[in-house]
CSV table of C-alpha atoms in Angstrom, one decimal:
chain,number,residue,atom,x,y,z
A,26,MET,CA,332.7,-41.4,105.9
A,27,PRO,CA,333.6,-41.9,102.2
A,28,ILE,CA,336.2,-39.6,100.7
A,29,VAL,CA,333.9,-38.1,98.2
A,30,ILE,CA,331.3,-37.1,100.9
A,31,ARG,CA,334.0,-35.6,103.1
A,32,LEU,CA,335.5,-33.6,100.2
A,33,GLY,CA,332.0,-32.6,99.0
A,34,LEU,CA,331.0,-31.3,102.4
A,35,ALA,CA,334.2,-29.4,102.8
A,36,GLN,CA,333.5,-27.8,99.3
A,37,LEU,CA,330.0,-26.9,100.3
A,38,ILE,CA,331.3,-25.0,103.4
A,39,ASN,CA,334.2,-23.3,101.7
A,40,TRP,CA,332.2,-22.1,98.8
A,41,GLY,CA,329.4,-20.9,101.1
A,42,VAL,CA,331.4,-19.1,103.7
A,43,ASN,CA,333.9,-17.5,101.2
A,44,PHE,CA,333.0,-17.2,97.6
A,45,TYR,CA,329.3,-16.6,98.3
A,46,LEU,CA,329.9,-14.3,101.3
A,47,PRO,CA,329.2,-11.0,99.4
A,48,GLY,CA,325.7,-12.2,98.4
A,49,ALA,CA,324.7,-12.3,102.0
A,50,PHE,CA,326.7,-9.5,103.6
A,51,ALA,CA,328.1,-7.0,101.0
A,52,TRP,CA,324.9,-4.7,101.0
A,53,ARG,CA,324.9,-4.8,104.8
A,54,ILE,CA,328.6,-3.8,104.9
A,55,ALA,CA,328.0,-0.8,102.6
A,56,ARG,CA,325.0,0.3,104.5
A,57,ASP,CA,326.6,-0.1,107.9
A,58,MET,CA,329.9,1.4,107.1
A,59,GLY,CA,328.7,4.2,104.9
A,60,TRP,CA,330.8,2.9,102.0
A,61,ALA,CA,329.7,3.1,98.3
A,62,GLN,CA,328.8,-0.3,96.9
A,63,THR,CA,331.4,0.0,94.3
A,64,TRP,CA,334.0,0.2,97.1
A,65,VAL,CA,332.6,-2.8,98.8
A,66,PHE,CA,332.4,-5.0,95.7
A,67,ALA,CA,336.0,-4.1,94.9
A,68,GLY,CA,337.0,-6.4,97.7
A,69,PRO,CA,335.8,-9.6,96.1
A,70,SER,CA,337.3,-8.3,92.8
A,71,LEU,CA,340.7,-7.9,94.6
A,72,ALA,CA,340.4,-11.4,95.9
A,73,MET,CA,339.8,-12.6,92.3
A,74,LEU,CA,343.1,-10.8,91.3
A,75,VAL,CA,344.9,-12.4,94.0
A,76,MET,CA,343.6,-15.8,93.0
A,77,ALA,CA,344.9,-15.1,89.4
A,78,ALA,CA,348.3,-14.3,90.8
A,79,VAL,CA,348.5,-17.4,93.0
A,80,SER,CA,346.9,-19.8,90.4
A,81,PRO,CA,350.2,-20.6,88.4
A,82,LEU,CA,351.9,-21.5,91.8
A,83,SER,CA,348.9,-23.5,93.1
A,84,GLY,CA,349.4,-26.3,90.5
A,85,ARG,CA,353.0,-26.7,91.5
A,86,TRP,CA,352.1,-26.7,95.2
A,87,LEU,CA,349.4,-29.3,94.6
A,88,GLU,CA,352.0,-31.6,92.8
A,89,ARG,CA,354.7,-31.1,95.5
A,90,PHE,CA,352.7,-31.2,98.6
A,91,GLY,CA,349.5,-33.0,97.7
A,92,GLY,CA,345.8,-31.8,97.7
A,93,ARG,CA,345.1,-32.5,101.4
A,94,ARG,CA,347.8,-30.3,102.7
A,95,VAL,CA,347.2,-27.5,100.2
A,96,MET,CA,343.4,-27.4,100.8
A,97,CYS,CA,343.9,-27.5,104.6
A,98,VAL,CA,346.2,-24.6,104.5
A,99,GLY,CA,343.9,-22.7,102.2
A,100,THR,CA,340.9,-23.3,104.4
A,101,LEU,CA,342.8,-22.0,107.5
A,102,ILE,CA,343.7,-18.9,105.6
A,103,CYS,CA,340.1,-18.3,104.7
A,104,THR,CA,339.1,-18.6,108.4
A,105,VAL,CA,341.6,-15.9,109.2
A,106,GLY,CA,340.3,-13.8,106.5
A,107,CYS,CA,336.8,-14.0,107.7
A,108,VAL,CA,337.9,-13.0,111.1
A,109,ALA,CA,339.9,-10.2,109.8
A,110,LEU,CA,336.8,-9.0,107.7
A,111,ALA,CA,334.5,-9.2,110.7
A,112,THR,CA,336.8,-7.1,112.9
A,113,GLY,CA,338.1,-4.5,110.5
A,114,SER,CA,337.0,-0.9,110.5
A,115,THR,CA,338.8,0.8,107.5
A,116,LEU,CA,338.8,0.1,103.9
A,117,ALA,CA,342.5,-0.8,104.0
A,118,GLN,CA,341.6,-3.6,106.5
A,119,PHE,CA,338.7,-4.6,104.5
A,120,TYR,CA,340.8,-5.1,101.3
A,121,ALA,CA,343.6,-6.9,103.3
A,122,ALA,CA,341.0,-9.4,104.5
A,123,TRP,CA,339.8,-10.0,100.9
A,124,CYS,CA,343.5,-10.6,99.9
A,125,LEU,CA,343.7,-13.4,102.4
A,126,LEU,CA,340.4,-14.7,101.2
A,127,GLY,CA,341.7,-14.7,97.6
A,128,ILE,CA,344.8,-16.8,98.6
A,129,GLY,CA,342.6,-19.2,100.6
A,130,MET,CA,340.0,-19.7,98.0
A,131,ARG,CA,342.5,-20.5,95.3
A,132,LEU,CA,344.0,-23.2,97.5
A,133,SER,CA,340.7,-24.7,98.8
A,134,LEU,CA,338.0,-24.5,96.3
A,135,TYR,CA,337.0,-26.9,93.4
A,136,ASP,CA,340.1,-26.5,91.3
A,137,ALA,CA,342.3,-27.8,94.0
A,138,ALA,CA,339.9,-30.6,94.7
A,139,PHE,CA,339.6,-31.5,91.0
A,140,ALA,CA,343.4,-31.6,90.8
A,141,THR,CA,343.5,-34.0,93.8
A,142,LEU,CA,340.9,-36.3,92.2
A,143,ALA,CA,342.8,-36.2,88.9
A,144,ALA,CA,346.0,-37.3,90.7
A,145,LEU,CA,344.0,-40.1,92.4
A,146,TYR,CA,341.9,-41.4,89.6
A,147,GLY,CA,343.3,-40.0,86.3
A,148,ALA,CA,341.0,-40.1,83.3
A,149,ALA,CA,338.2,-41.7,85.5
A,150,ALA,CA,338.1,-38.7,87.9
A,151,ARG,CA,335.0,-37.2,86.1
A,152,ARG,CA,332.5,-39.1,88.1
A,153,PRO,CA,333.9,-38.4,91.6
A,154,MET,CA,334.3,-34.7,90.5
A,155,THR,CA,330.6,-34.8,89.7
A,156,GLN,CA,329.9,-36.4,93.1
A,157,ILE,CA,331.6,-33.7,95.1
A,158,THR,CA,329.9,-30.9,93.1
A,159,LEU,CA,326.5,-32.5,93.9
A,160,ILE,CA,327.1,-31.6,97.6
A,161,GLY,CA,329.0,-28.4,97.0
A,162,GLY,CA,326.4,-27.1,94.7
A,163,LEU,CA,324.1,-26.6,97.7
A,164,ALA,CA,326.3,-23.8,99.1
A,165,THR,CA,324.1,-21.0,98.0
A,166,THR,CA,321.0,-22.9,99.1
A,167,VAL,CA,322.5,-23.4,102.6
A,168,PHE,CA,324.5,-20.3,103.2
A,169,TRP,CA,322.5,-17.4,101.7
A,170,PRO,CA,319.6,-18.1,103.9
A,171,LEU,CA,321.9,-18.6,106.8
A,172,GLY,CA,323.8,-15.5,106.1
A,173,ASN,CA,320.6,-13.4,105.8
A,174,TRP,CA,319.4,-14.8,109.1
A,175,LEU,CA,322.6,-14.1,110.9
A,176,GLY,CA,322.8,-10.6,109.4
A,177,ASP,CA,319.2,-9.8,110.3
A,178,THR,CA,319.5,-11.2,113.8
A,179,TRP,CA,323.2,-10.5,115.0
A,180,GLY,CA,324.5,-8.1,112.4
A,181,TRP,CA,327.0,-8.6,109.5
A,182,ARG,CA,330.1,-8.7,111.8
A,183,THR,CA,328.9,-11.5,113.9
A,184,GLY,CA,327.6,-13.3,110.7
A,185,VAL,CA,331.0,-13.2,109.0
A,186,PHE,CA,332.8,-14.3,112.2
A,187,VAL,CA,330.4,-17.3,112.4
A,188,TYR,CA,331.2,-18.0,108.8
A,189,GLY,CA,334.9,-18.2,109.7
A,190,VAL,CA,334.2,-20.5,112.6
A,191,ILE,CA,332.1,-22.8,110.4
A,192,GLY,CA,335.2,-23.0,108.1
A,193,LEU,CA,337.0,-24.8,110.6
A,194,VAL,CA,334.6,-27.7,110.1
A,195,ALA,CA,335.8,-27.8,106.5
A,196,TRP,CA,339.4,-27.9,107.7
A,197,ALA,CA,338.6,-30.9,110.0
A,198,LEU,CA,336.9,-32.8,107.1
A,199,LEU,CA,340.0,-32.1,104.7
A,200,ARG,CA,342.4,-33.1,107.5
A,201,SER,CA,340.8,-36.5,107.6
A,202,LEU,CA,341.5,-37.2,103.9
A,203,PRO,CA,344.2,-39.7,102.9
A,204,PRO,CA,347.2,-38.0,101.4
A,205,THR,CA,347.6,-37.7,97.6
A,206,PRO,CA,349.9,-40.4,96.3
A,207,PRO,CA,353.5,-39.2,95.8
A,208,ARG,CA,354.4,-37.9,92.5
A,209,ILE,CA,356.4,-40.4,90.3
A,210,PRO,CA,359.8,-38.7,89.5
A,211,ALA,CA,360.0,-40.2,86.0
A,212,ALA,CA,356.7,-38.5,85.2
A,213,ASP,CA,358.2,-35.0,85.9
A,214,GLU,CA,360.3,-35.0,82.7
A,215,ILE,CA,357.3,-36.3,80.7
A,216,ARG,CA,355.2,-33.6,82.1
A,217,LYS,CA,357.7,-30.8,81.2
A,218,ALA,CA,358.1,-32.0,77.7
A,219,ARG,CA,354.5,-32.3,76.9
A,220,ALA,CA,352.6,-29.4,75.4
A,221,PRO,CA,349.3,-29.6,77.5
A,222,LEU,CA,347.1,-28.1,74.8
A,223,PRO,CA,347.0,-26.9,71.2
A,224,TRP,CA,347.2,-23.1,71.4
A,225,ALA,CA,343.8,-22.5,69.8
A,226,SER,CA,342.0,-24.9,72.1
A,227,ALA,CA,343.9,-23.5,75.1
A,228,LEU,CA,342.7,-19.9,74.2
A,229,LEU,CA,339.1,-21.0,73.7
A,230,TYR,CA,339.1,-23.0,77.0
A,231,GLY,CA,340.6,-20.2,78.9
A,232,ALA,CA,338.1,-17.6,77.3
A,233,ILE,CA,335.1,-19.7,78.0
A,234,MET,CA,336.1,-20.3,81.7
A,235,ALA,CA,336.8,-16.6,82.1
A,236,MET,CA,333.4,-15.6,80.9
A,237,ILE,CA,331.7,-18.2,82.9
A,238,SER,CA,333.6,-16.9,86.0
A,239,ILE,CA,332.5,-13.4,85.2
A,240,LEU,CA,328.8,-14.5,85.3
A,241,SER,CA,329.2,-16.6,88.4
A,242,SER,CA,331.1,-14.0,90.4
A,243,GLY,CA,328.9,-11.0,89.2
A,244,LEU,CA,325.7,-12.7,89.7
A,245,ALA,CA,326.6,-14.2,93.1
A,246,ALA,CA,327.4,-10.8,94.4
A,247,HIS,CA,324.4,-9.0,93.1
A,248,LEU,CA,321.5,-11.5,92.8
A,249,THR,CA,320.0,-11.3,96.3
A,250,SER,CA,320.3,-7.5,96.3
A,251,VAL,CA,318.5,-7.3,92.8
A,252,LEU,CA,315.8,-9.5,94.0
A,253,SER,CA,315.2,-7.4,97.1
A,254,THR,CA,315.0,-4.2,95.1
A,255,ARG,CA,312.6,-5.6,92.6
A,256,GLY,CA,310.3,-6.6,95.5
A,257,LEU,CA,310.8,-10.4,94.9
A,258,PRO,CA,311.5,-12.8,97.7
A,259,VAL,CA,315.1,-13.1,98.4
A,260,GLY,CA,314.6,-16.8,99.1
A,261,LEU,CA,314.3,-17.4,95.4
A,262,ALA,CA,318.1,-17.1,95.2
A,263,ALA,CA,318.3,-20.6,96.9
A,264,LEU,CA,317.0,-22.0,93.6
A,265,TRP,CA,320.5,-21.4,92.2
A,266,GLY,CA,321.9,-24.1,94.3
A,267,VAL,CA,319.0,-26.4,93.7
A,268,GLY,CA,319.4,-26.1,89.9
A,269,GLN,CA,323.1,-26.8,90.3
A,270,VAL,CA,322.5,-30.0,92.2
A,271,CYS,CA,319.7,-31.2,89.9
A,272,ALA,CA,321.8,-30.8,86.7
A,273,ARG,CA,324.7,-32.5,88.3
A,274,MET,CA,322.6,-35.3,89.5
A,275,LEU,CA,321.4,-35.9,85.9
A,276,GLU,CA,325.0,-35.9,84.7
A,277,TRP,CA,326.0,-38.2,87.4
A,278,LEU,CA,323.2,-40.7,86.8
A,279,GLN,CA,324.3,-41.3,83.2
A,280,PRO,CA,325.9,-44.7,82.9
A,281,ARG,CA,328.4,-43.3,80.4
A,282,GLN,CA,328.8,-39.6,80.6
A,283,ALA,CA,328.5,-37.6,77.4
A,284,SER,CA,331.5,-35.8,75.8
A,285,ALA,CA,332.5,-32.7,77.7
A,286,VAL,CA,333.1,-30.8,74.5
A,287,LYS,CA,329.5,-31.6,73.4
A,288,LEU,CA,328.0,-30.8,76.8
A,289,ASN,CA,329.9,-27.4,76.6
A,290,VAL,CA,327.9,-26.6,73.5
A,291,VAL,CA,324.7,-27.3,75.4
A,292,VAL,CA,325.7,-24.9,78.2
A,293,GLY,CA,326.9,-22.2,75.7
A,294,ILE,CA,323.6,-22.3,73.8
A,295,GLY,CA,321.5,-22.5,77.1
A,296,LEU,CA,323.0,-19.5,78.8
A,297,PRO,CA,321.8,-16.7,76.5
A,298,LEU,CA,318.3,-18.3,76.4
A,299,CYS,CA,318.2,-18.4,80.2
A,300,PHE,CA,319.2,-14.7,80.5
A,301,ALA,CA,316.5,-13.7,77.8
A,302,LEU,CA,313.9,-15.5,80.0
A,303,GLY,CA,315.2,-13.5,82.9
A,304,LEU,CA,314.8,-10.2,81.1
A,305,ALA,CA,311.3,-11.1,80.0
A,306,GLY,CA,310.0,-12.0,83.4
A,307,LEU,CA,312.0,-10.7,86.3
A,308,SER,CA,309.0,-8.9,87.6
A,309,SER,CA,307.2,-12.2,88.2
A,310,PRO,CA,308.2,-14.4,91.1
A,311,LEU,CA,307.5,-17.6,89.0
A,312,ALA,CA,309.5,-16.4,85.9
A,313,ALA,CA,312.4,-15.2,88.3
A,314,GLY,CA,312.4,-18.6,90.0
A,315,ILE,CA,312.5,-20.4,86.7
A,316,PHE,CA,315.4,-18.1,85.5
A,317,ILE,CA,317.4,-18.6,88.7
A,318,PHE,CA,316.9,-22.4,88.7
A,319,GLY,CA,317.9,-22.7,85.0
A,320,TYR,CA,321.0,-20.5,85.5
A,321,GLY,CA,321.9,-22.6,88.5
A,322,ALA,CA,321.6,-25.7,86.4
A,323,LEU,CA,323.8,-24.4,83.6
A,324,ASN,CA,326.3,-23.0,86.1
A,325,GLY,CA,326.5,-26.4,87.7
A,326,LEU,CA,327.3,-28.1,84.4
A,327,ALA,CA,329.8,-25.3,83.7
A,328,THR,CA,331.7,-26.1,86.9
A,329,LEU,CA,332.0,-29.7,85.8
A,330,LEU,CA,333.2,-28.6,82.4
A,331,ARG,CA,335.9,-26.5,84.0
A,332,ALA,CA,337.3,-29.8,85.4
A,333,SER,CA,336.3,-32.3,82.7
A,334,LEU,CA,337.1,-30.5,79.5
A,335,PRO,CA,340.9,-30.7,80.3
A,336,LEU,CA,340.6,-34.4,81.0
A,337,GLU,CA,339.6,-34.7,77.3
A,338,LEU,CA,342.1,-32.2,76.0
A,339,LEU,CA,345.4,-33.0,77.9
A,340,SER,CA,347.1,-35.8,79.8
A,341,HIS,CA,346.0,-36.1,83.4
A,342,ASP,CA,349.7,-36.2,84.4
A,343,ALA,CA,349.8,-32.5,83.5
A,344,TYR,CA,346.4,-31.6,85.0
A,345,ALA,CA,347.3,-29.7,88.1
A,346,ARG,CA,350.0,-27.5,86.5
A,347,ALA,CA,348.3,-26.9,83.3
A,348,LEU,CA,345.1,-26.0,85.0
A,349,GLY,CA,346.8,-23.5,87.3
A,350,THR,CA,348.1,-21.7,84.2
A,351,LEU,CA,345.0,-21.9,82.0
A,352,LEU,CA,342.6,-20.6,84.8
A,353,ALA,CA,344.8,-17.7,85.8
A,354,PRO,CA,343.2,-15.3,83.2
A,355,ALA,CA,339.8,-16.5,84.2
A,356,PHE,CA,340.4,-15.2,87.8
A,357,ALA,CA,342.0,-12.0,86.6
A,358,VAL,CA,339.2,-11.1,84.1
A,359,SER,CA,336.5,-12.1,86.5
A,360,ALA,CA,337.9,-9.9,89.2
A,361,VAL,CA,336.2,-6.9,87.8
A,362,ALA,CA,332.8,-8.6,87.7
A,363,PRO,CA,331.3,-7.7,91.1
A,364,TRP,CA,332.6,-4.2,90.7
A,365,GLY,CA,331.6,-3.9,87.0
A,366,TYR,CA,328.1,-5.3,87.7
A,367,SER,CA,327.8,-2.7,90.5
A,368,LEU,CA,328.7,0.1,88.3
A,369,ALA,CA,326.3,-1.1,85.5
A,370,ARG,CA,323.5,-1.1,88.1
A,371,GLU,CA,324.2,2.3,89.2
A,372,HIS,CA,324.1,3.7,85.7
A,373,TRP,CA,321.4,1.7,84.1
A,374,GLY,CA,319.4,-0.1,86.8
A,375,ASP,CA,318.9,-3.7,87.9
A,376,THR,CA,318.0,-5.0,84.4
A,377,ALA,CA,321.7,-4.0,83.4
A,378,VAL,CA,322.8,-7.1,85.2
A,379,LEU,CA,320.8,-9.4,82.9
A,380,TRP,CA,321.8,-7.5,79.7
A,381,VAL,CA,325.4,-7.7,80.4
A,382,SER,CA,325.0,-11.4,81.3
A,383,LEU,CA,323.1,-12.0,78.1
A,384,VAL,CA,325.9,-10.5,75.9
A,385,ILE,CA,328.5,-12.7,77.8
A,386,GLY,CA,326.3,-15.7,77.3
A,387,LEU,CA,326.3,-15.2,73.5
A,388,LEU,CA,330.0,-14.9,73.5
A,389,ILE,CA,330.2,-18.2,75.5
A,390,GLY,CA,328.0,-19.8,73.0
A,391,ALA,CA,330.1,-18.7,70.0
A,392,ALA,CA,333.3,-19.9,71.7
A,393,ALA,CA,331.8,-23.3,72.6
A,394,LEU,CA,330.8,-24.0,69.0
A,395,SER,CA,334.3,-23.0,67.9
A,396,LEU,CA,335.9,-25.4,70.4
A,397,ARG,CA,333.6,-28.1,69.3
A,398,ARG,CA,335.0,-27.7,65.7
A,399,ARG,CA,338.6,-27.8,66.8
A,400,ALA,CA,338.7,-30.3,69.6
A,401,PRO,CA,340.0,-33.8,68.9
A,402,GLN,CA,337.5,-36.7,69.0
A,403,ALA,CA,337.3,-37.9,72.5
A,404,PRO,CA,337.9,-41.6,73.1
A,405,ALA,CA,335.1,-43.9,74.4
A,406,SER,CA,334.5,-43.2,78.0
A,407,ARG,CA,335.1,-45.6,80.7
A,408,THR,CA,333.1,-45.7,83.9
A,409,PHE,CA,334.7,-45.0,87.3
A,410,GLU,CA,334.0,-48.5,88.3
A,411,GLU,CA,335.7,-50.0,85.2
A,412,THR,CA,338.8,-48.0,85.8
A,413,ARG,CA,339.0,-49.0,89.4
A,414,SER,CA,338.6,-52.7,88.6
A,415,THR,CA,341.7,-52.6,86.2
A,416,SER,CA,343.8,-50.5,88.5
């Protein structure tokens, strides 16, 4: 099985059973345990804070031990976290499980996979990055329906435990990957001496990724519940994953991919338009479906930008370490998203989710335009095949 397919399937599983777990089980946990939803959604928020704390270290671990080892360890930690979540009976145990999941997710999700591909392929890593996200983007399409079925049939505890067992499949896929090539010692001194990004571009990149993470984690935790309370089919949420895959497929099919900085502007302008559509037609299944599909498509492109923007803005030799530092604020800020969205819903109703998202989308658009003005002109892109032929 090709490396890209194995890595993509592992990402599909790890995203589905960990990051998107609250979308299928959080409201069931709150109902069964008698806890307020804000307490339950504080668990995913805590996980994001842990991810922020681990993020600067993760880049160093990836450089030192290689992507395969780090992602395998992270996946096993996530499995232990799911088991702890399924068997816990107190809030303290619940939050401890989410701390484990936070460590595991930071070491096993896209950022670790992207850093591994950057180490393998350098500036040509964008195409294989797109390929693994084509598969990983189906996580909500596969695991939200599966989680809802498991929760309805066997209860949330069994469902979360099954998620943990499925995580072992991801571990087996990652274990079969080739090790990342050893780091060249001479490159260490170059890496330490190089300033990865101009400070203004670094701030804008970090701010954009933080706001995109707020949208993703907040909506992932609440979308199925909002659909249910509005009387809409919960199955519409699966269009999120379909939209992600369609957008990434279009990106992958381009013979020469567009500049990431320019694509970032498209996403920044599209997000507020998408949330405006959601506010205008959330009561209609058709309009809700178009909104979810559209947001999924934009979120799918945003995930690619998280990886590909630094490829245009810094040397790939510094990729893993710089990304670990630049993304730490994104995890920290987005930690409040599930809890904050829950609080907004309690005070102002379901539409508050979309109003908050609209404001954030406008801020992303403004930051994307500012980065476009400041970013250096990207060199002409080379295809993945061209780079391989010259290596």
